[in-house]
mmCIF file of C-alpha atoms in Angstrom:
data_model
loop_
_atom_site.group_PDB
_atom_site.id
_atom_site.type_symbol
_atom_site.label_atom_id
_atom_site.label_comp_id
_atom_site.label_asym_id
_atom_site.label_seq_id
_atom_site.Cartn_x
_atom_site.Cartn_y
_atom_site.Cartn_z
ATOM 1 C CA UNK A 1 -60.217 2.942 -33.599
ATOM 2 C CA UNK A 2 -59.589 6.834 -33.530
ATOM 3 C CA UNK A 3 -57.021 6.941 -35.864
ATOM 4 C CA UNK A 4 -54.634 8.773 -33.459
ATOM 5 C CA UNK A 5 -52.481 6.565 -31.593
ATOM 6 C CA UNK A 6 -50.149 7.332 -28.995
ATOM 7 C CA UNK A 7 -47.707 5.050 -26.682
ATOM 8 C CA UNK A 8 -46.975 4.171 -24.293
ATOM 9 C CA UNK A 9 -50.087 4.622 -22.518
ATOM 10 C CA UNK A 10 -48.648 4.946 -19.019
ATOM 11 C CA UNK A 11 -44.915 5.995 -18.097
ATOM 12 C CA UNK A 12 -43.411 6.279 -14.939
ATOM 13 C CA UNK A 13 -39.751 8.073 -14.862
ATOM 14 C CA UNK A 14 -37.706 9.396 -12.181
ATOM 15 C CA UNK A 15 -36.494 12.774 -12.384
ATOM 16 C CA UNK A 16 -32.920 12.305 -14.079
ATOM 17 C CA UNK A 17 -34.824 10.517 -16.938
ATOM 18 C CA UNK A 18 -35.038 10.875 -20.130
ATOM 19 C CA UNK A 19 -38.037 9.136 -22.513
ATOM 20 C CA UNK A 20 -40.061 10.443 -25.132
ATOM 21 C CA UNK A 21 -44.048 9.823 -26.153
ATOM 22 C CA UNK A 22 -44.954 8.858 -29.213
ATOM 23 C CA UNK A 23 -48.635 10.152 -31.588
ATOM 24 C CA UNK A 24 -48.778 8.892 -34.432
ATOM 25 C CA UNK A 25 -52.451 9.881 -36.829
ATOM 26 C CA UNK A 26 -53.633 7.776 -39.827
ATOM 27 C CA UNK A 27 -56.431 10.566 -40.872
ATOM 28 C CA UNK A 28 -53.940 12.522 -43.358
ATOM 29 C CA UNK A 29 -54.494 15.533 -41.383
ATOM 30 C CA UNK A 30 -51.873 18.669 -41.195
ATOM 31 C CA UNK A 31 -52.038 19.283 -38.091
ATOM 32 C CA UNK A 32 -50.495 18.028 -34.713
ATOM 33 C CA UNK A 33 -51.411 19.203 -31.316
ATOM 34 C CA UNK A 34 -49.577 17.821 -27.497
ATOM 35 C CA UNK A 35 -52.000 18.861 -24.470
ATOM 36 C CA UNK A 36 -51.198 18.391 -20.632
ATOM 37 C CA UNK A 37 -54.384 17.379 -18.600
ATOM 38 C CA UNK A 38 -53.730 18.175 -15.138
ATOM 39 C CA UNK A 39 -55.923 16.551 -12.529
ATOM 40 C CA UNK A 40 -59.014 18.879 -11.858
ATOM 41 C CA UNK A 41 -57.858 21.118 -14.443
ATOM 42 C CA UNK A 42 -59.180 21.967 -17.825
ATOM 43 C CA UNK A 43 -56.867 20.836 -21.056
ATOM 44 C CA UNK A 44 -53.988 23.074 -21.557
ATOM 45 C CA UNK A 45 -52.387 23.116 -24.720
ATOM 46 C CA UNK A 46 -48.853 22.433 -25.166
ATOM 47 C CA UNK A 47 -47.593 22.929 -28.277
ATOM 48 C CA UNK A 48 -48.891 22.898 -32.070
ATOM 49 C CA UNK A 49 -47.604 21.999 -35.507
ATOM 50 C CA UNK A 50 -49.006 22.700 -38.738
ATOM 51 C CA UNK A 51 -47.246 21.215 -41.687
ATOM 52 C CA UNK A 52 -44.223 20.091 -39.810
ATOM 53 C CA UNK A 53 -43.606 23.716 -38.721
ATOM 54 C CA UNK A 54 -44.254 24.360 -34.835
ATOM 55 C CA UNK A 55 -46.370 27.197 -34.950
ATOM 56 C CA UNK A 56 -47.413 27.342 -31.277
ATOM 57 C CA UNK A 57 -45.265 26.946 -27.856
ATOM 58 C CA UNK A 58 -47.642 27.912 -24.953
ATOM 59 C CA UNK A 59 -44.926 29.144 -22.741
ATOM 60 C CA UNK A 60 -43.716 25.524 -22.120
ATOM 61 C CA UNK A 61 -40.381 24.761 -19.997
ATOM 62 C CA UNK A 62 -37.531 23.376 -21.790
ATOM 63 C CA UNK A 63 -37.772 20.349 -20.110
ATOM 64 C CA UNK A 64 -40.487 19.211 -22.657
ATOM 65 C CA UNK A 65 -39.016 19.251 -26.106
ATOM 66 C CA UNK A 66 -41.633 18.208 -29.170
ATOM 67 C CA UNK A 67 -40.451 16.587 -32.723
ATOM 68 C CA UNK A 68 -42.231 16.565 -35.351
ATOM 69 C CA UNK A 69 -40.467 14.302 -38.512
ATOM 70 C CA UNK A 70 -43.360 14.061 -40.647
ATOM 71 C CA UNK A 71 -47.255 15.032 -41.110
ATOM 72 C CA UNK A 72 -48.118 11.402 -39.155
ATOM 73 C CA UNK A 73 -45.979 11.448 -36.177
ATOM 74 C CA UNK A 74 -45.499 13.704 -33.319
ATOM 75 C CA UNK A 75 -43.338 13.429 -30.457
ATOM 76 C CA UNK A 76 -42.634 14.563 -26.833
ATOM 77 C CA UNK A 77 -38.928 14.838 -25.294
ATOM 78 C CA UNK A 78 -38.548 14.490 -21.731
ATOM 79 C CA UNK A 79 -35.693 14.920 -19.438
ATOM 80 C CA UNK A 80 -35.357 16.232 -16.216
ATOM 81 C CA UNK A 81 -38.747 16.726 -15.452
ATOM 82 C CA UNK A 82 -40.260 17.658 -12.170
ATOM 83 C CA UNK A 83 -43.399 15.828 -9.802
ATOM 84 C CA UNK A 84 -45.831 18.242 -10.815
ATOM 85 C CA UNK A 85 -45.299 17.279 -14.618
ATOM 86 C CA UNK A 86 -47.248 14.156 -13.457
ATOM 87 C CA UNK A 87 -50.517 14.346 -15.836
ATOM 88 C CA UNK A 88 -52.202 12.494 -18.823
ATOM 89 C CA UNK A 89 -50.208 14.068 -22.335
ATOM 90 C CA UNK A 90 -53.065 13.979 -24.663
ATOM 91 C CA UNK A 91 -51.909 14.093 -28.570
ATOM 92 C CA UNK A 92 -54.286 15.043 -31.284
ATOM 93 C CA UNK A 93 -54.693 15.792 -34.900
ATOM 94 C CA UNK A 94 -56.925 17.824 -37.298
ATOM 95 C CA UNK A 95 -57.238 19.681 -40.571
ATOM 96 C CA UNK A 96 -55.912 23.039 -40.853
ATOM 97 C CA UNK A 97 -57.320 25.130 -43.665
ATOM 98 C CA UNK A 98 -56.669 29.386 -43.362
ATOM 99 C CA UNK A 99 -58.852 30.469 -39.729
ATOM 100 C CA UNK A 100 -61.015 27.436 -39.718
ATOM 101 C CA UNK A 101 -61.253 25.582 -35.959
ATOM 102 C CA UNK A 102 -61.984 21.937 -37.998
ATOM 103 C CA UNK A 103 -62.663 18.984 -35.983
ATOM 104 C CA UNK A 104 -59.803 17.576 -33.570
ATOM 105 C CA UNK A 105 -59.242 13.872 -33.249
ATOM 106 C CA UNK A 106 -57.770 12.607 -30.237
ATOM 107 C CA UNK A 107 -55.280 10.083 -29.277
ATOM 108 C CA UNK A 108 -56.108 7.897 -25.752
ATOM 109 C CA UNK A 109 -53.302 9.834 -23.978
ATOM 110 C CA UNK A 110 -50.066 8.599 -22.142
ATOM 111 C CA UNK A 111 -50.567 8.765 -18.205
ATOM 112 C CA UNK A 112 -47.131 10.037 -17.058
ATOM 113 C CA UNK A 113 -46.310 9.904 -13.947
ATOM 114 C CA UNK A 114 -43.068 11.730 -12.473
ATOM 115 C CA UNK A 115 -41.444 10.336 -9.105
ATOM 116 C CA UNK B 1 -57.898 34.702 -24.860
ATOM 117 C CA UNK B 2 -61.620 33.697 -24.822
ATOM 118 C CA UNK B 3 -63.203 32.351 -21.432
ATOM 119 C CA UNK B 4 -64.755 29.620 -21.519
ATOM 120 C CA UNK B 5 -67.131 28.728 -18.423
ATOM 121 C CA UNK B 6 -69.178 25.017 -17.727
ATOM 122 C CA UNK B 7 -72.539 24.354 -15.685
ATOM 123 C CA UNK B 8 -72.635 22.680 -13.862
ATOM 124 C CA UNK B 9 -69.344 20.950 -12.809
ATOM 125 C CA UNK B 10 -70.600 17.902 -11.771
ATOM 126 C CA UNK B 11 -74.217 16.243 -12.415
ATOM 127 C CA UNK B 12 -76.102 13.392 -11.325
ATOM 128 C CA UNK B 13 -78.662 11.540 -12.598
ATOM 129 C CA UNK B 14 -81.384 8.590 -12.995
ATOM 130 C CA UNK B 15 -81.072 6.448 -15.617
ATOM 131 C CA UNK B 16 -83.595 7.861 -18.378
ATOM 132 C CA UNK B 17 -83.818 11.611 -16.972
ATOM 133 C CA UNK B 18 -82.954 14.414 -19.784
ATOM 134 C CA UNK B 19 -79.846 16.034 -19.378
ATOM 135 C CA UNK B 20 -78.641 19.704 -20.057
ATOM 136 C CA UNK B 21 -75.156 20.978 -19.876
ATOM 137 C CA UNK B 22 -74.518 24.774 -20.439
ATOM 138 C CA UNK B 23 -71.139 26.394 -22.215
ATOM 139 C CA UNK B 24 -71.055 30.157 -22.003
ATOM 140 C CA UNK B 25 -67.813 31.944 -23.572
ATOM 141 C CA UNK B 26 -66.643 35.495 -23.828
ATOM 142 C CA UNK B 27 -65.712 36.722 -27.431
ATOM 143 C CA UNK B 28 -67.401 36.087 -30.346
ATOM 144 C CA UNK B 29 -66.711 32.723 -32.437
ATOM 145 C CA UNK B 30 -66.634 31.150 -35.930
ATOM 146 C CA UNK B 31 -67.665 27.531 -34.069
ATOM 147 C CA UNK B 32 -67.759 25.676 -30.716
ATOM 148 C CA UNK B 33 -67.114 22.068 -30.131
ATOM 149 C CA UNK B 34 -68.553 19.569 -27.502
ATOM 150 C CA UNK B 35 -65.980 16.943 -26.403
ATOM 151 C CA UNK B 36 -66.533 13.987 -24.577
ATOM 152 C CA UNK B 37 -63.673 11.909 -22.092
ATOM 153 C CA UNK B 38 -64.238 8.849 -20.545
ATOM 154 C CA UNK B 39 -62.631 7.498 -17.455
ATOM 155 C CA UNK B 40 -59.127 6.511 -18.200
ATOM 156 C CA UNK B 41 -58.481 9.707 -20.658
ATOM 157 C CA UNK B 42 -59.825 9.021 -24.423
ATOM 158 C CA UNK B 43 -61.704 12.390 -25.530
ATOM 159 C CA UNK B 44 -63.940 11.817 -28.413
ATOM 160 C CA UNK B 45 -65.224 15.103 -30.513
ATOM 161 C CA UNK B 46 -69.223 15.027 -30.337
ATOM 162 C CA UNK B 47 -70.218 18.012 -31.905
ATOM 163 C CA UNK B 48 -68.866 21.390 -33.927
ATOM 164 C CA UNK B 49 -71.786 23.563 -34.450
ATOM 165 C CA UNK B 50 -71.601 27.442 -35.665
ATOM 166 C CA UNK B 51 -75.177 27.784 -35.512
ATOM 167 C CA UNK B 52 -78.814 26.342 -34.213
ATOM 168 C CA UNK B 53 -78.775 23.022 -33.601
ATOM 169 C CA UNK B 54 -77.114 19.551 -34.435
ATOM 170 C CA UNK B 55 -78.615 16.473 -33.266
ATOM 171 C CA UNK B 56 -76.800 12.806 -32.980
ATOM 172 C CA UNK B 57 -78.874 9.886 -31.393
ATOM 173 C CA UNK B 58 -79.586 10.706 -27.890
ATOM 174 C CA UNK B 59 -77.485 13.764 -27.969
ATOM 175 C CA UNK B 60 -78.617 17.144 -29.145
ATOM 176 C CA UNK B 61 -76.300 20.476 -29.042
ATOM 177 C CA UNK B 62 -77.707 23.936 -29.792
ATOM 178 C CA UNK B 63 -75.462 27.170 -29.932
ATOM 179 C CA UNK B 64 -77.038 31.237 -29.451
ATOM 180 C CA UNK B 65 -74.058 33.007 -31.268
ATOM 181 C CA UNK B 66 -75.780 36.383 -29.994
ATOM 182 C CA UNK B 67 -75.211 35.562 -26.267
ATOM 183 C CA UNK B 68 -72.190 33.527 -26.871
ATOM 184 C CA UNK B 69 -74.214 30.399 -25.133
ATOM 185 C CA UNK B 70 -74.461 26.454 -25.980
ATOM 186 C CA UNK B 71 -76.076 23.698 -24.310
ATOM 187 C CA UNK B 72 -75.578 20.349 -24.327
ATOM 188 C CA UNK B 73 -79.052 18.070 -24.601
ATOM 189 C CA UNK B 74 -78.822 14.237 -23.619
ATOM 190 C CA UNK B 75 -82.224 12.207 -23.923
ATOM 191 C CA UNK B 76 -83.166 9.201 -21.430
ATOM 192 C CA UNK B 77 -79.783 9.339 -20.392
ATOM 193 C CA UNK B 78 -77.912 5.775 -19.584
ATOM 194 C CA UNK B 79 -75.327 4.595 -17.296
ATOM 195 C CA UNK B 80 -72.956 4.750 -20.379
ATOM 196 C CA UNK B 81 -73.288 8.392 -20.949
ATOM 197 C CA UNK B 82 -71.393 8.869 -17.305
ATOM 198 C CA UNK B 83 -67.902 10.889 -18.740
ATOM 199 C CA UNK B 84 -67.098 14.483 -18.454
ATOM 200 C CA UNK B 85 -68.213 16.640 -21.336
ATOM 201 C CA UNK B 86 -65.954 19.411 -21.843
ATOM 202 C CA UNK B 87 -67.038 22.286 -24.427
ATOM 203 C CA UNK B 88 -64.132 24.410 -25.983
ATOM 204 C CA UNK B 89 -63.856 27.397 -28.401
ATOM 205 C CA UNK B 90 -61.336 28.561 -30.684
ATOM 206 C CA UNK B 91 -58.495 31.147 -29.086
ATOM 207 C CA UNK B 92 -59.528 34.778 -29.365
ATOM 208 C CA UNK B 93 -57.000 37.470 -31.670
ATOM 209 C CA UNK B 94 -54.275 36.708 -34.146
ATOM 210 C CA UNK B 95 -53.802 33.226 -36.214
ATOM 211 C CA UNK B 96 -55.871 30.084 -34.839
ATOM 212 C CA UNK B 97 -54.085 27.228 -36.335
ATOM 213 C CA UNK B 98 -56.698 25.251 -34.985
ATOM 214 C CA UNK B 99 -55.707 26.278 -31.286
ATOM 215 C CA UNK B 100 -58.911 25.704 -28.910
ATOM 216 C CA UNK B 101 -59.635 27.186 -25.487
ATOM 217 C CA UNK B 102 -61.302 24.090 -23.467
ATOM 218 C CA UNK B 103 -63.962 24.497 -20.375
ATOM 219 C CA UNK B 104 -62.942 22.961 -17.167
ATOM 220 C CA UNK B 105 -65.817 20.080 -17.545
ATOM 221 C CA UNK B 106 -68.826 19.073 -16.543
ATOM 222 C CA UNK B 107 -68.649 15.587 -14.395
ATOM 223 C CA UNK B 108 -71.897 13.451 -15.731
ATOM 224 C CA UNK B 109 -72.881 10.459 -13.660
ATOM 225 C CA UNK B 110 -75.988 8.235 -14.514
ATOM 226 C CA UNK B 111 -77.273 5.892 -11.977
ATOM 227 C CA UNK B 112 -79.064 2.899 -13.551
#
């Protein structure tokens, strides 16, 4: 049990689609983070939210829309998206305190897969 | 943005050999992690260390802040360990929130 849960764990969506993943964290953290892992290709991070504020969009296309409701659940808007969007979404959560880098908990990820 | 580079990117091993995996990065940091994924996605966080060494069961990590250098340590390594280990550091400049740069992985097979 990680304490960060995400669903579903595997999607498959045509390109007119739209659905939306879900992370949800039980650890009373304050932060929420989405990542894309790409096949052979290191974690990028999507977006970040600290106290229900997004305080970080890495240059993502506006195809991918996050939501953040509350401290405990996180989630990912999709619509229109493309093949190459194909990739495990990886949610995860952690404690945010001034600069500190604390420890980041990781849902199992949602395998999407884009036809 | 701080660079974070992984040897070597894939390793293979006997069941019971000791195990190192090297993290080298290029600006100066408050604290590194060691993350491990297992086939099928789940990443589990092994390890934040700002200094010298931290040990858990088989696994050992030690960080050289002066030349920006950690190492991963597995002892008598199993079949089980086989996962990618991925090392990451915080983002260089400006406000972290938290935000972490990640290595592109090492591959770890064991062979029992």
């Amino acid at each position: 049990e990680t304490g960060v849960t995400q669903t579903p764990r595997h999607l498959v969506m045509g390109m007119t689609n739209k659905k939306s993943l879900k992370c949800e964290q039980h650890l009373g953290h304050n932060a929420m983070y989405w990542y894309k892992q790409s096949a052979k290709k290191p974690l990028e991070l999507m977006f970040v939210y600290s106290l229900e504020e997004r305080v970080e969009n890495n240059s993502v296309p506006s195809r991918f829309s996050p939501e953040c409701p509350n401290s405990s659940h996180l989630f990912l808007h999709l619509h229109t998206l493309q093949p190459e969007d194909s990739a495990l979404y990886l949610c995860a959560s952690s404690h945010i305190q001034g600069e500190g880098t604390d420890t980041q908990y990781f849902g199992p990820g949602t395998r999407l897969t884009v036809l | 943005k701080n660079e974070v580079e992984q040897s070597p990117q894939n390793l293979t091993a006997q069941e019971g050999e000791f195990i190192t995996i090297n993290c080298s990065y290029s600006v100066g940091i408050s604290a590194l992690h060691w993350l491990q994924q297992h086939p099928g996605g789940g990443i589990v966080s092994l390890f934040m260390l700002s200094s010298g060494k931290k040990k858990h069961g088989r696994l050992i990590a030690t960080i050289n802040i002066q030349e920006k250098h950690s190492s991963l340590h597995i002892t008598a390594s199993h079949p089980r360990d086989s996962a990618v280990y991925i090392c990451a550091v915080p983002n260089a400049g400006g406000t972290s929130y938290g935000k972490l740069t990640f290595g592109q992985g090492t591959i770890l097979t064991v062979h029992p």
